[in-house]
Coordinates of C-alpha atoms and ligand atoms in Angstrom, one line a residue:
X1 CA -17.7 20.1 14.7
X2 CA -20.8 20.8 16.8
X3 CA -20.7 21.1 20.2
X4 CA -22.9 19.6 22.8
X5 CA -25.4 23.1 23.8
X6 CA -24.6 22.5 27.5
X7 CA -21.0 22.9 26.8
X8 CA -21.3 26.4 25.3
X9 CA -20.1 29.0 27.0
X10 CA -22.9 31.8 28.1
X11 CA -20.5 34.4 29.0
X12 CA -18.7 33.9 25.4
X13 CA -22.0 34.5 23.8
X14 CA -22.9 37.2 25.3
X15 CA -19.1 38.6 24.4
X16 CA -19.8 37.9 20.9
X17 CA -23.2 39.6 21.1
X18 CA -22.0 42.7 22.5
X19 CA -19.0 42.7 20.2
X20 CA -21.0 42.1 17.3
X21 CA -23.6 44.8 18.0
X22 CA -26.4 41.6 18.5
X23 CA -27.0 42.6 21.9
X24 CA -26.7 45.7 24.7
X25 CA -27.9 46.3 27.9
X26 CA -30.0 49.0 27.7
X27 CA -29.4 52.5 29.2
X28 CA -25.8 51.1 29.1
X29 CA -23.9 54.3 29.5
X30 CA -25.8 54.8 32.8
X31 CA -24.7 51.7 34.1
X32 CA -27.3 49.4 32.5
X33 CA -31.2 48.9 34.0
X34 CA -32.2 45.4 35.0
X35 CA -34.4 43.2 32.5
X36 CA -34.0 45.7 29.7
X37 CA -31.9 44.7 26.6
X38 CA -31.6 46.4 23.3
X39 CA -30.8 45.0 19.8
X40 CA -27.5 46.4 17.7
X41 CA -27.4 46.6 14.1
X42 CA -27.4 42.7 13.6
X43 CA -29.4 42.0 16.8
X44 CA -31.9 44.3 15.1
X45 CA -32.1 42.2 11.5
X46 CA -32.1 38.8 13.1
X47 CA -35.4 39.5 15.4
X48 CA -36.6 41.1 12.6
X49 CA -36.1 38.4 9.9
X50 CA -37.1 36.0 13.3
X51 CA -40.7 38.2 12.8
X52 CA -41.2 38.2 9.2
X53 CA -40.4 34.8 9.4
X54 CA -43.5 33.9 11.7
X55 CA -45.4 36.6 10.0
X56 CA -45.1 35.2 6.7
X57 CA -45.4 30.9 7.8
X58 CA -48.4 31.6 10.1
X59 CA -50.1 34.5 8.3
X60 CA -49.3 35.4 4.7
X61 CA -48.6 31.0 3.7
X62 CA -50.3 29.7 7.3
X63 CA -48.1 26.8 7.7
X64 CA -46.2 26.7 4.1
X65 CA -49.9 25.9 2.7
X66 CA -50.6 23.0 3.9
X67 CA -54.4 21.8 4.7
X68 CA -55.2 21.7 8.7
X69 CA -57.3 19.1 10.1
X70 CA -60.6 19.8 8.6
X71 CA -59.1 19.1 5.0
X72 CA -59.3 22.7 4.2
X73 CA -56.2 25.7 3.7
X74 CA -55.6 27.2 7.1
X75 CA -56.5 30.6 7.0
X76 CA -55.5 33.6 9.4
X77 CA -55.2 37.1 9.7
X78 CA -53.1 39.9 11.0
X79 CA -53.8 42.2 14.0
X80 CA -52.3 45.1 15.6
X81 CA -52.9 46.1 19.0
X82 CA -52.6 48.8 21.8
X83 CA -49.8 48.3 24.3
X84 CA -52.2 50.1 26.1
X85 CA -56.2 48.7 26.9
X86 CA -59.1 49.8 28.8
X87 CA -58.0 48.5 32.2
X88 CA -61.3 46.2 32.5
X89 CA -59.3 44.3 29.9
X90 CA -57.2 43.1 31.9
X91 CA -60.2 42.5 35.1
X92 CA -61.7 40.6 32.3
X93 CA -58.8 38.2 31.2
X94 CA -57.7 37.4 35.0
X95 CA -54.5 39.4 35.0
X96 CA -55.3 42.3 37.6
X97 CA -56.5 39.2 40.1
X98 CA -54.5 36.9 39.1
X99 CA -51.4 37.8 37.2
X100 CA -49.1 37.4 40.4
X101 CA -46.0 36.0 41.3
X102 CA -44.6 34.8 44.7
X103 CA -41.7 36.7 46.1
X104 CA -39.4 36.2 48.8
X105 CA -36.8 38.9 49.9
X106 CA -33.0 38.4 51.1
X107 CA -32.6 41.5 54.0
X108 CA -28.9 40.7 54.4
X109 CA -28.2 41.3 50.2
X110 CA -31.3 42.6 49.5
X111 CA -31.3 40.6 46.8
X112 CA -35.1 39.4 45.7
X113 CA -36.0 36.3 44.4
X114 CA -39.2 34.2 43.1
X115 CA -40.3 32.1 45.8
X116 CA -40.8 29.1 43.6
X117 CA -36.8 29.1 42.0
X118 CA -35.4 28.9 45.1
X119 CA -33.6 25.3 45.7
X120 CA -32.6 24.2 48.8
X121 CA -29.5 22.1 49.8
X122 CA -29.8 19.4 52.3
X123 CA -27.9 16.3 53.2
X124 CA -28.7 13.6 50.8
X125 CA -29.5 11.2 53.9
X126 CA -32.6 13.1 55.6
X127 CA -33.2 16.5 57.5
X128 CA -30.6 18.9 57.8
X129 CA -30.2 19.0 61.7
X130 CA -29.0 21.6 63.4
X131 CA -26.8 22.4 60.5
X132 CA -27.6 25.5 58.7
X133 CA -29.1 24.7 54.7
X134 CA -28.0 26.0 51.8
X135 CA -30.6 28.4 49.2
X136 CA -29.9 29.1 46.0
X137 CA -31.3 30.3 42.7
X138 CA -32.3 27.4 40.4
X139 CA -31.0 28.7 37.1
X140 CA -28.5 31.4 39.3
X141 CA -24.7 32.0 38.5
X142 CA -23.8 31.4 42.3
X143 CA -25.4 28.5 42.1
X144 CA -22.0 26.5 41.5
X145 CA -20.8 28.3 44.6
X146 CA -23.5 27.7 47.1
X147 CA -23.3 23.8 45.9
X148 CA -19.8 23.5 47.0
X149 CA -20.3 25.2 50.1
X150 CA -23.1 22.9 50.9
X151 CA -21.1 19.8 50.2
X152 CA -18.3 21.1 51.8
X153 CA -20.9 20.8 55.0
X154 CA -23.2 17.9 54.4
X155 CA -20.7 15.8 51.8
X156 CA -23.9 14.4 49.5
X157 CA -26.7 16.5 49.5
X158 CA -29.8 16.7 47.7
X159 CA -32.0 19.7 46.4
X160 CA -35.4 20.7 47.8
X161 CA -38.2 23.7 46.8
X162 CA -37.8 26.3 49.6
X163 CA -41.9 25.9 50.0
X164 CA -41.3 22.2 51.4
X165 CA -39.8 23.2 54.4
X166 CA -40.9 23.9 57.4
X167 CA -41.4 27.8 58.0
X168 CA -39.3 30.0 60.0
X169 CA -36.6 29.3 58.3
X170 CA -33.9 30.9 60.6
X171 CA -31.2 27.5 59.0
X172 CA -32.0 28.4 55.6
X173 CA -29.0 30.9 53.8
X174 CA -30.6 33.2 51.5
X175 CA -28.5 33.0 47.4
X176 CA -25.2 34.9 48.2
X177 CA -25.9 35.7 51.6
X178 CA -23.3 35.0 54.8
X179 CA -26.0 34.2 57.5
X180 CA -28.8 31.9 57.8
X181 CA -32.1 32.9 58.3
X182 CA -32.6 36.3 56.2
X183 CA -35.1 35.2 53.8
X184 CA -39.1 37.0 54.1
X185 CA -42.0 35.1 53.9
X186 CA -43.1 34.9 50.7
X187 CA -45.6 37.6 49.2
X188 CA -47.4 37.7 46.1
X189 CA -46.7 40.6 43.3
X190 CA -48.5 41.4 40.7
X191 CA -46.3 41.3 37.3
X192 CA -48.0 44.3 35.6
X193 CA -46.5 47.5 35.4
X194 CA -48.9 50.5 35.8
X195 CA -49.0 54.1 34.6
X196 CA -51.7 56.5 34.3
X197 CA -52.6 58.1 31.2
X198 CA -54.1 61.5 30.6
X199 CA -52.8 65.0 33.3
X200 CA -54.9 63.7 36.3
X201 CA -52.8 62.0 38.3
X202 CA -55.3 59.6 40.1
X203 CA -55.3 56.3 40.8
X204 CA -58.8 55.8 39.1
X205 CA -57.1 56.6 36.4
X206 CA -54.9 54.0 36.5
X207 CA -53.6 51.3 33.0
X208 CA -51.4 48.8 32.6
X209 CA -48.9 48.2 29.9
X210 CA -49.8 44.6 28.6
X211 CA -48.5 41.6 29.7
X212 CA -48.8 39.8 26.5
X213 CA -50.7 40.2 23.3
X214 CA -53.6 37.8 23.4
X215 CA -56.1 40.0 25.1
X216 CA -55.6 42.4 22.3
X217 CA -57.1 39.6 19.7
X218 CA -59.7 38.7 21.9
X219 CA -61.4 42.4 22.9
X220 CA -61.1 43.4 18.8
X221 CA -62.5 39.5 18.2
X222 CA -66.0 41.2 16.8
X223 CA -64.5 44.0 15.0
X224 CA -62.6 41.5 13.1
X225 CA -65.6 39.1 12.1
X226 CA -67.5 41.9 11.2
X227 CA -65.4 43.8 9.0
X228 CA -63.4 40.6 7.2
X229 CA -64.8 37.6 5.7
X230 CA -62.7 35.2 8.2
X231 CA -65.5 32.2 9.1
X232 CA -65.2 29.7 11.5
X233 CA -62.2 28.2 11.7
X234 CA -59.8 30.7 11.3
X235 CA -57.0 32.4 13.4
X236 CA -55.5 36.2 14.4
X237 CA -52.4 36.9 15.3
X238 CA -50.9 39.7 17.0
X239 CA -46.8 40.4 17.8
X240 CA -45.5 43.3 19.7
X241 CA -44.2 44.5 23.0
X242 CA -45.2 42.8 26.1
X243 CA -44.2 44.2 29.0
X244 CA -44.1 41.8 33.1
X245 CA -42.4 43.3 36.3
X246 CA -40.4 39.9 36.7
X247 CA -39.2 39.2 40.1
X248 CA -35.8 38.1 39.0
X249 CA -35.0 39.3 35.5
X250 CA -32.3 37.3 34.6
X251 CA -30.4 35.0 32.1
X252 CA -29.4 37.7 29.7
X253 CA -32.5 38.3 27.1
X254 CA -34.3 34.8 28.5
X255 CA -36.5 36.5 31.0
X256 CA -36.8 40.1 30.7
X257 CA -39.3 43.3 31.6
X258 CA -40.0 43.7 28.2
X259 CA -39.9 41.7 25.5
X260 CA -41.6 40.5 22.4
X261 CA -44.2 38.0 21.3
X262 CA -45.8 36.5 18.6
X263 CA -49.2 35.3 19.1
X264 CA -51.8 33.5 17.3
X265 CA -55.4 33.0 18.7
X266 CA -57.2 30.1 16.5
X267 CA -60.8 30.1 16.7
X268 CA -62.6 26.8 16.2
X269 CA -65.7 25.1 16.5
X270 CA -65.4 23.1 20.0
X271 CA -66.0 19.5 18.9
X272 CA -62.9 20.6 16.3
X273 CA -60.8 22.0 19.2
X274 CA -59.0 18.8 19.7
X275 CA -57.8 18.3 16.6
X276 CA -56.6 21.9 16.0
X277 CA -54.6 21.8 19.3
X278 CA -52.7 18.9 18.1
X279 CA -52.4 20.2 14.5
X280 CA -50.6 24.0 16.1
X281 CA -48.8 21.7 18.5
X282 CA -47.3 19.9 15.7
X283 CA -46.9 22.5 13.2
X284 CA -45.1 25.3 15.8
X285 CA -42.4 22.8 16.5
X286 CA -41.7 21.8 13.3
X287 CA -41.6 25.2 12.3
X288 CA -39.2 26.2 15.2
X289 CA -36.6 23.1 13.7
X290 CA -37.4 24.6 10.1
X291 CA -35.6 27.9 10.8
X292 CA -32.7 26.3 12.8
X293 CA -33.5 24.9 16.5
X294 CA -33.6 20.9 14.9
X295 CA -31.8 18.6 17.0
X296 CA -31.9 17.2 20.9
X297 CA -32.2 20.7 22.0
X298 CA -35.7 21.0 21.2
X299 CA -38.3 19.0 22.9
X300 CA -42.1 19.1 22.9
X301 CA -43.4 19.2 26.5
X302 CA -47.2 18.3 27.2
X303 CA -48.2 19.5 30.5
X304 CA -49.3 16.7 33.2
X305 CA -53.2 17.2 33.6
X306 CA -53.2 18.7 36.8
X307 CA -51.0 21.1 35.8
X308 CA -53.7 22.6 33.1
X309 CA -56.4 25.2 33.8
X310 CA -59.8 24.3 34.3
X311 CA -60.9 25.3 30.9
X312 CA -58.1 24.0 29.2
X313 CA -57.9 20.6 27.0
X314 CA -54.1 20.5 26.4
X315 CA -51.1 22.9 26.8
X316 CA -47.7 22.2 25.6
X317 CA -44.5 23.9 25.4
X318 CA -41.9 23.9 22.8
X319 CA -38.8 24.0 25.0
X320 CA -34.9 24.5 24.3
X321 CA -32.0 23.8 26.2
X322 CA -30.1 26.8 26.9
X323 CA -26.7 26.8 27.9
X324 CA -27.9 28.4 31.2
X325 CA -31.0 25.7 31.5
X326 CA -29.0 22.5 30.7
X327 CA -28.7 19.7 31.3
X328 CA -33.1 20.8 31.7
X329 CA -34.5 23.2 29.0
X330 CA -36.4 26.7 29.3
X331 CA -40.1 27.9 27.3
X332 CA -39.7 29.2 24.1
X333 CA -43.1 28.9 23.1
X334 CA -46.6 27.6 24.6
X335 CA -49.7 26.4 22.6
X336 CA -52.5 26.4 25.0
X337 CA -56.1 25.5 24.3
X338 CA -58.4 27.8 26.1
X339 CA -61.4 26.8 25.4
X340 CA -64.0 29.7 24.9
X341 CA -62.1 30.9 28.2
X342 CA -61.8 34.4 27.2
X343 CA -64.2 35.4 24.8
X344 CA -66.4 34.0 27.9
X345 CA -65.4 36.2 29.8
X346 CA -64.9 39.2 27.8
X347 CA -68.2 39.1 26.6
X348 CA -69.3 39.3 30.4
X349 CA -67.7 42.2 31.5
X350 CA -68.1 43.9 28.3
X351 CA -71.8 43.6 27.8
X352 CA -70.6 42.6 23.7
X353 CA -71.9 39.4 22.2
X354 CA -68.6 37.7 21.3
X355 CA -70.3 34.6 20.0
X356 CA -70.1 33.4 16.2
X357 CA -73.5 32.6 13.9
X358 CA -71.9 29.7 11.9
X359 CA -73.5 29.1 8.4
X360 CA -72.1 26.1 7.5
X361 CA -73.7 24.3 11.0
X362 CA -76.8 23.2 12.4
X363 CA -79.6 21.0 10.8
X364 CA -79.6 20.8 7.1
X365 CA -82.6 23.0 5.4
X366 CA -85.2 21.7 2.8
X367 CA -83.4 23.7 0.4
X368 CA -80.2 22.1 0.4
X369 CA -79.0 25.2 3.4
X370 CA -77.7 24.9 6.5
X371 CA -79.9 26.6 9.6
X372 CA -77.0 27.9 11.3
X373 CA -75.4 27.3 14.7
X374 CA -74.1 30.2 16.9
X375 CA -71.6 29.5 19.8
X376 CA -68.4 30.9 21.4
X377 CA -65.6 29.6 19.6
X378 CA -62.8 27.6 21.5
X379 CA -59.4 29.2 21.1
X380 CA -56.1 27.4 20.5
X381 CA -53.3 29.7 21.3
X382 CA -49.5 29.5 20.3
X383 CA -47.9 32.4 22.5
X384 CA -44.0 32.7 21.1
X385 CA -41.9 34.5 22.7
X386 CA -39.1 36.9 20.1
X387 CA -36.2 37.3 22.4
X388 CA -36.1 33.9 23.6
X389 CA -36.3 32.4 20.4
X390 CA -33.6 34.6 19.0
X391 CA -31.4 33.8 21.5
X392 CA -32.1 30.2 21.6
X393 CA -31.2 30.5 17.4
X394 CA -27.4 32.4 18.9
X395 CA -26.8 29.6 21.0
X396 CA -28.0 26.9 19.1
X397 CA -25.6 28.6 15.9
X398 CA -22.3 29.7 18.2
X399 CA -19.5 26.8 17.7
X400 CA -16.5 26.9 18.5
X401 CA -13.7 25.2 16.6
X402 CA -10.0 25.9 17.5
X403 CA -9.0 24.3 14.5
X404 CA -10.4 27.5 12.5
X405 CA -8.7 30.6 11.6
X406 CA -11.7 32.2 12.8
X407 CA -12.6 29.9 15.7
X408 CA -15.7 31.2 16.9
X409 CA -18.8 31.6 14.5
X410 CA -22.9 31.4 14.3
X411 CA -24.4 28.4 12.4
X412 CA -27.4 30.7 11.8
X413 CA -30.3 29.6 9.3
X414 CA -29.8 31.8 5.9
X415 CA -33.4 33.3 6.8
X416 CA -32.4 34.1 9.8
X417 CA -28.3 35.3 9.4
X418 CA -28.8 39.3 9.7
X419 CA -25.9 39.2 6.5
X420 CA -26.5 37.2 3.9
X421 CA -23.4 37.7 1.7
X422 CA -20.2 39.9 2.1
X423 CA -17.9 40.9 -0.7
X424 CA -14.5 41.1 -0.3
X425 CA -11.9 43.3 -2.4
X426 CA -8.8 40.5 -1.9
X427 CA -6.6 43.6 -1.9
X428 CA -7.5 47.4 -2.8
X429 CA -5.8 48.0 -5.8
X430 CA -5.5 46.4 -9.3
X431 CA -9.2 47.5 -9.8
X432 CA -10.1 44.8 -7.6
X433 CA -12.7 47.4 -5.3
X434 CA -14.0 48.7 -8.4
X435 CA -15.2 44.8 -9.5
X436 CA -16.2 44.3 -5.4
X437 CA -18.4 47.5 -5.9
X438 CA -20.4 46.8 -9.1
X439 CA -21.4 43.2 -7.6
X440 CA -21.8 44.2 -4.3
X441 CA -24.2 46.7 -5.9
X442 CA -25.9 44.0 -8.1
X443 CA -26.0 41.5 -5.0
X444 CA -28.2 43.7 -3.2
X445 CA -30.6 45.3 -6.4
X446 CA -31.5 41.6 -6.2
X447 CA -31.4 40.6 -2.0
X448 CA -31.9 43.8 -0.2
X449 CA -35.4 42.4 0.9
X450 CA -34.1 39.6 2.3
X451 CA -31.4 41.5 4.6
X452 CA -28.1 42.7 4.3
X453 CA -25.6 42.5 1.5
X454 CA -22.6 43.6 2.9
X455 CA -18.8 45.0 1.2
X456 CA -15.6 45.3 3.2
X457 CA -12.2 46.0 1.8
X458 CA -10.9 47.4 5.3
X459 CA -7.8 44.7 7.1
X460 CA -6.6 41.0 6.4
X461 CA -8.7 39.3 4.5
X462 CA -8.5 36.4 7.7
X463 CA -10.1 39.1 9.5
X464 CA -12.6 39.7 7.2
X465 CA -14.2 36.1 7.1
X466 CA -13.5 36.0 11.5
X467 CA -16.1 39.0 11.7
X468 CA -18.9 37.6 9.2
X469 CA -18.6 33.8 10.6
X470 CA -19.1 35.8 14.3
X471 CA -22.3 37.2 12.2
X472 CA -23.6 33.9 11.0
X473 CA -23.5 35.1 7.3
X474 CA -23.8 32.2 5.4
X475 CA -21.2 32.8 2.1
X476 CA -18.1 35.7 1.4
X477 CA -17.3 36.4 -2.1
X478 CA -13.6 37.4 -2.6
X479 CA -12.5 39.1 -5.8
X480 CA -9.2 38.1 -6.4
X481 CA -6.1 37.7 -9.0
X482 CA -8.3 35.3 -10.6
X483 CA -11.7 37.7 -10.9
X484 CA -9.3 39.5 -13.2
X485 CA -8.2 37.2 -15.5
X486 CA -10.3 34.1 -15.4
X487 CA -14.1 36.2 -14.3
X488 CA -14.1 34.1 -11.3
X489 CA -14.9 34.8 -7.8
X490 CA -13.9 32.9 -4.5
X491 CA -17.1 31.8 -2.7
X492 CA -16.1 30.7 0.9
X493 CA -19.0 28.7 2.8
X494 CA -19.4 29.6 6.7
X495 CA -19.8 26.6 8.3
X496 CA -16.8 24.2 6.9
X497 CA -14.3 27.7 5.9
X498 CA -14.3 25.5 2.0
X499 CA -13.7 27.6 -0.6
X500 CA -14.7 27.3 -4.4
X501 CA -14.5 28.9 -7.9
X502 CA -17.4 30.4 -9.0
X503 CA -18.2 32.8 -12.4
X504 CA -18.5 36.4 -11.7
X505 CA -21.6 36.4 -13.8
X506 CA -23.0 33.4 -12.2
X507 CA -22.8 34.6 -8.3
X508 CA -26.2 36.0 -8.1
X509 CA -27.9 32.5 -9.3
X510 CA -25.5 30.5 -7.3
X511 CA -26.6 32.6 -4.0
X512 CA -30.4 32.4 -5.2
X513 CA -29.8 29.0 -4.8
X514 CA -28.2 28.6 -2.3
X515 CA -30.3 31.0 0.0
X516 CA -33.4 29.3 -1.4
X517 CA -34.9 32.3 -3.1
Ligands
ATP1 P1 -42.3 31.6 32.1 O1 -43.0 30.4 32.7 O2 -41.0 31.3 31.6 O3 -42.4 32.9 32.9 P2 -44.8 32.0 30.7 O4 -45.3 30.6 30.7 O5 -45.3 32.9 31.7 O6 -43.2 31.9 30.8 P3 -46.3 32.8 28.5 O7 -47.3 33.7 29.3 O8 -46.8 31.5 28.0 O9 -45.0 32.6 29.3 O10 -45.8 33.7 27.3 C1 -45.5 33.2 26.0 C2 -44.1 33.4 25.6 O11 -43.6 34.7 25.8 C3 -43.1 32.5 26.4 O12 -43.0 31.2 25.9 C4 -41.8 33.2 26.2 O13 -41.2 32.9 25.0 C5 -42.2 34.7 26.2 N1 -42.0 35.3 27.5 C6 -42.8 35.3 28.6 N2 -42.2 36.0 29.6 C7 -41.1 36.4 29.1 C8 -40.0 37.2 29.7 N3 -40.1 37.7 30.9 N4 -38.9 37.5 28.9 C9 -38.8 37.1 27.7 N5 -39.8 36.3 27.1 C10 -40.9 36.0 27.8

C-alpha cells in the first residue's frame, strides 16, 4: 500500500530520520543552529550512494551510454573546485550585484521572512475593508493557523502576494504575530556569506564562500581544454558544498545555509544548443525516476518565457511534491541554458580568452580538412541539488502500513538504501551466529563497494526486520532451524514483509540479482 505523498506525515519523517541516525540538526547539543543539518551513519551512505550515483550516470557512463543528439557518445569530465574563489569571480558571474533576496522583518516576533513567500488573506469577495488581513508564510507550519483565523474573520477568503497591496500596511498581521501592522518594508540581502582570508582583517580583503558550484567550472574552463583532450561538445561537472544566507531556512533539509550540489556545465556549439538543452532536460528526469522518484510526484516544469534570463533559450525544473509543498511541488533540480553567458563574462573581467578553436568547423579545406571555427561555447547547465534530492528519495520511500508488524518503512531504490542486506542469527545458540558470521563475512567480501552489509543477533527477531524496513534495506537473511539441516536461509523482501527459502550457498547470486550487480 502506497500512500498518496501529500498524506505523509513530515513530522514522522523527520522522527524516523533522527531515530535512524539519517538526519541531525547540527550543533544539536547546543540547541541546534538554523539551516544547518548533519547526516548520521545512514544519512551519510544514502547522500553518498545519491553522489556516486550522479557521478557515475553523468560522468564515468554519461547517461548509461547512450548517444546525445549529435549521434555521438556523450562525453564529460570531472572537476573539483575551491569553496573558496578570487572574489572577482563572483563580480564576474553576477552574484556580488545581483545575488539578492528581498526581506521583510516582523518587529513584534522578530521573526524574518522573504518578501516574496509571504501570502496574504483577504475576503474572497474584494478588499479587505477596515478589517485587519491575515500574512502568513507560504510553505509555513502556522500557516494552518493563520487560515482559520482569517476565515474565522472574513468566512471565504482568498490568498494574495504581500507585494500586491497597497503599502503601509498598518492591516496586514505579520506570520505568528498578535497585531497588525508590524511588518518592515522590504529590503534586499545579499545571500552570500563573507569571511576574509589571510591575518589582515580588512574588508579589502574580503571572499565569499560559494553560492553554488558552476562558477568553479567556468573560471578553470581553459585549464581544462588545455590540459585534456575534451573537444567541443563536451561537459564538466563539479559537486560539493554550496553555501546561501537564506532569509528563511526552513522545511527541514529542503532549504538550508549549506548544502550540496551536483553540477554539470555542457559546452556546445550554439546552433547545437537547442538540442542539447532538450536532450539534459530529458535525460535528468528520467534519471531522477531511474533511482526512485517515478510516479505523479515528479513533474518537469518549463519556465514561461518571461520568466527566463535574457541570455537564456530554455530553463526547466525537475520538481517533487514534498509533503511540505503539496498539493504544489518544490526544485529539485534546474537545467538552464546559459548561453555563452558566463564564459562572456568571465573572459571580460578576467582578461583570459575563454573561447574554443573548433577543428571539426568552418569551411571545408582543399585537402579534405576543416579550417576551423573559434567561438564561445553555449552552456547547458543541470544544477542538482543533494539534500533535496535525498530527501525527496525519504519521502517518496516512507509508507506507512498498519497492517505490518513493522508499520513504518523506506521504499528506497537498492542503489540508493544505505543497507543493502542484514543477516540475522534467528536465535544465538545452536551455532546459528557462527553460520550468520561466515555469510555475513562472505556478503560483504563481495558488496562492501556497494554499501553496507549489515549482522544483528541483538532482540526479537520482529524487531530486527522493524529497524532495517525504517532503513530502506531492501532483503534480511535469517539463519534458522532450517539453515541447519536443510542449508537454507530465510530471505524476507522489504517492501511486501514475504518471505522465501533460499540455499545458503546460493544467497550471494540471488542478492547479485536482485541488487542488479
Ligand atoms: P530556490 O528557488 O528553491 O531557492 P534556486 O533556483 O535558487 O532554488 P539553483 O540556484 O538553481 O536553486 O540551485 C540548483 C539546486 O541547488 C536547486 O535545484 C536545489 O536542489 C539546490 N539548492 C539551492 N538552494 C538550496 C538551499 N538553500 N538548500 C538546499 N538546496 C538548495
Amino acid at each position: 500500500m502506497t500512500q498518496e505523498v501529500s498524506k505523509k506525515p513530515m513530522d514522522a519523517i523527520m522522527a524516523l530520520c533522527k531515530r535512524r541516525g539519517f538526519i541531525y540538526q547540527a550543533s544539536e547539543i547546543y540547541g541546534g543552529i538554523n539551516g544547518f543539518w548533519d547526516y548520521g551513519p545512514m544519512g551519510a551512505q544514502l547522500k553518498k550512494n545519491l553522489r556516486d550515483a550522479w557521478w557515475q550516470d553523468m560522468i564515468l557512463r554519461p547517461c548509461w551510454g547512450r548517444n546525445g543528439p549529435n549521434g555521438k557518445p556523450v562525453r564529460n569530465v570531472g572537476l573539483e573546485t575551491c569553496i573558496i574563489q578570487h572574489p572577482k569571480v563572483w563580480e564576474a558571474s553576477g552574484h556580488v550585484g545581483g545575488f539578492n533576496d528581498p526581506m521583510v522583518d516582523d518587529k513584534e516576533t522578530k521573526g524574518r521572512y522573504r518578501y516574496d513567500h509571504v501570502m496574504v488573506y483577504v475576503p474572497e469577495s474584494g478588499e479587505a475593508g477596515d478589517k485587519p488581513v491575515f500574512a502568513y508564510v507560504g510553505d509555513q507550519p502556522s500557516e494552518a493557523k493563520q487560515k482559520k483565523k482569517a476565515e474565522k474573520t472574513f468566512g471565504a477568503i482568498k490568498s494574495v502576494a504581500l507585494s500586491t497591496l497597497p503599502q503601509p500596511w498598518t492591516r496586514v498581521i505579520g506570520p505568528d504575530a498578535e497585531k497588525p501592522g508590524t511588518l518592515t518594508e522590504p529590503r534586499m540581502f545579499n545571500l552570500m556569506f563573507d569571511t576574509i582570508p589571510g591575518a589582515i582583517r580588512d574588508e579589502a580583503n574580503k571572499a565569499y564562500l560559494r553560492p553554488e558550484t558552476a562558477q568553479g567550472v567556468f573560471v578553470q574552463f581553459k585549464n581544462v581544454v588545455d590540459t585534456t583532450r575534451v573537444k567541443i561538445p563536451f561537459g564538466i561537472g563539479n559537486t560539493g558544498r554550496s553555501f546561501r544566507n537564506e532569509v528563511t531556512p526552513r522545511n527541514f533539509t529542503f532549504r538550508s545555509r549549506e548544502f550540496e550540489q551536483a553540477e554539470l556545465e555542457f559546452f556546445c556549439h550554439p546552433d547545437e544548443s537547442l538540442d542539447w538543452y532538450k536532450f539534459w532536460r530529458d535525460f535528468r528526469m528520467e534519471w531522477w525516476k531511474q533511482i526512485g522518484l517515478a510516479g505523479e510526484n515528479l513533474i518537469l516544469r518549463e519556465h514561461e518565457k518571461d520568466e527566463l534570463s535574457h541570455y537564456s533559450q530554455g530553463t526547466s525544473d525537475v520538481e517533487y511534491r514534498f509533503p511540505f509543498t503539496a498539493p504544489g511541488f518544490g526544485e529539485l533540480e534546474g537545467i538552464a541554458h546559459r548561453g555563452n553567458y558566463d564564459l562572456t563574462q568571465h573572459q571580460k573581467v578576467s582578461g583570459a580568452k575563454l573561447d574554443f578553436f573548433d577543428t571539426e568547423r568552418g569551411e571545408t579545406l582543399p585537402n579534405g580538412g576543416k579550417k576551423g571555427e573559434r567561438y564561445i561555447p553555449h552552456c547547458i547547465e543541470p544544477a542538482a541539488g543533494l539534500d533535496r534530492g535525498a530527501l525527496a528519495l525519504i519521502c517518496e520511500g516512507y509508507t506507512r502500513d498498519d497492517s505490518r508488524a513493522s508499520p513504518e518503512f523506506l521504499k528506497l531504490h537498492p542503489r540508493i538504501a544505505p543497507v543493502k542486506a542484514a543477516v540475522f542469527p534467528l536465535v544465538a545458540k545452536d551455532g546459528m551466529p557462527e553460520v550468520a558470521e561466515k555469510l555475513h563475512a562472505e556478503l560483504s567480501d563481495k558488496f562492501w563497494k556497494l554499501g553496507g552489509i549489515e549482522m544483528d543477533e541483538k532482540q526479537s527477531i520482529g524487531k530486527r526486520y522493524a529497524r532495517m524496513d525504517e532503513i530502506g534495506t531492501p532483503y534480511c537473511i535469517t539463519i534458522d532451524g532450517e539453515t541447519l539441516t536443510a542449508q537454507t536461509v530465510t530471505v524476507r523482501e522489504r517492501d511486501t514483509a514475504t518471505q522465501q527459502k533460499v540455499s545458503l550457498d546460493k544467497v550471494a547470486a540471488f542478492l547479485s540479482e536482485k541488487l542488479g550487480v
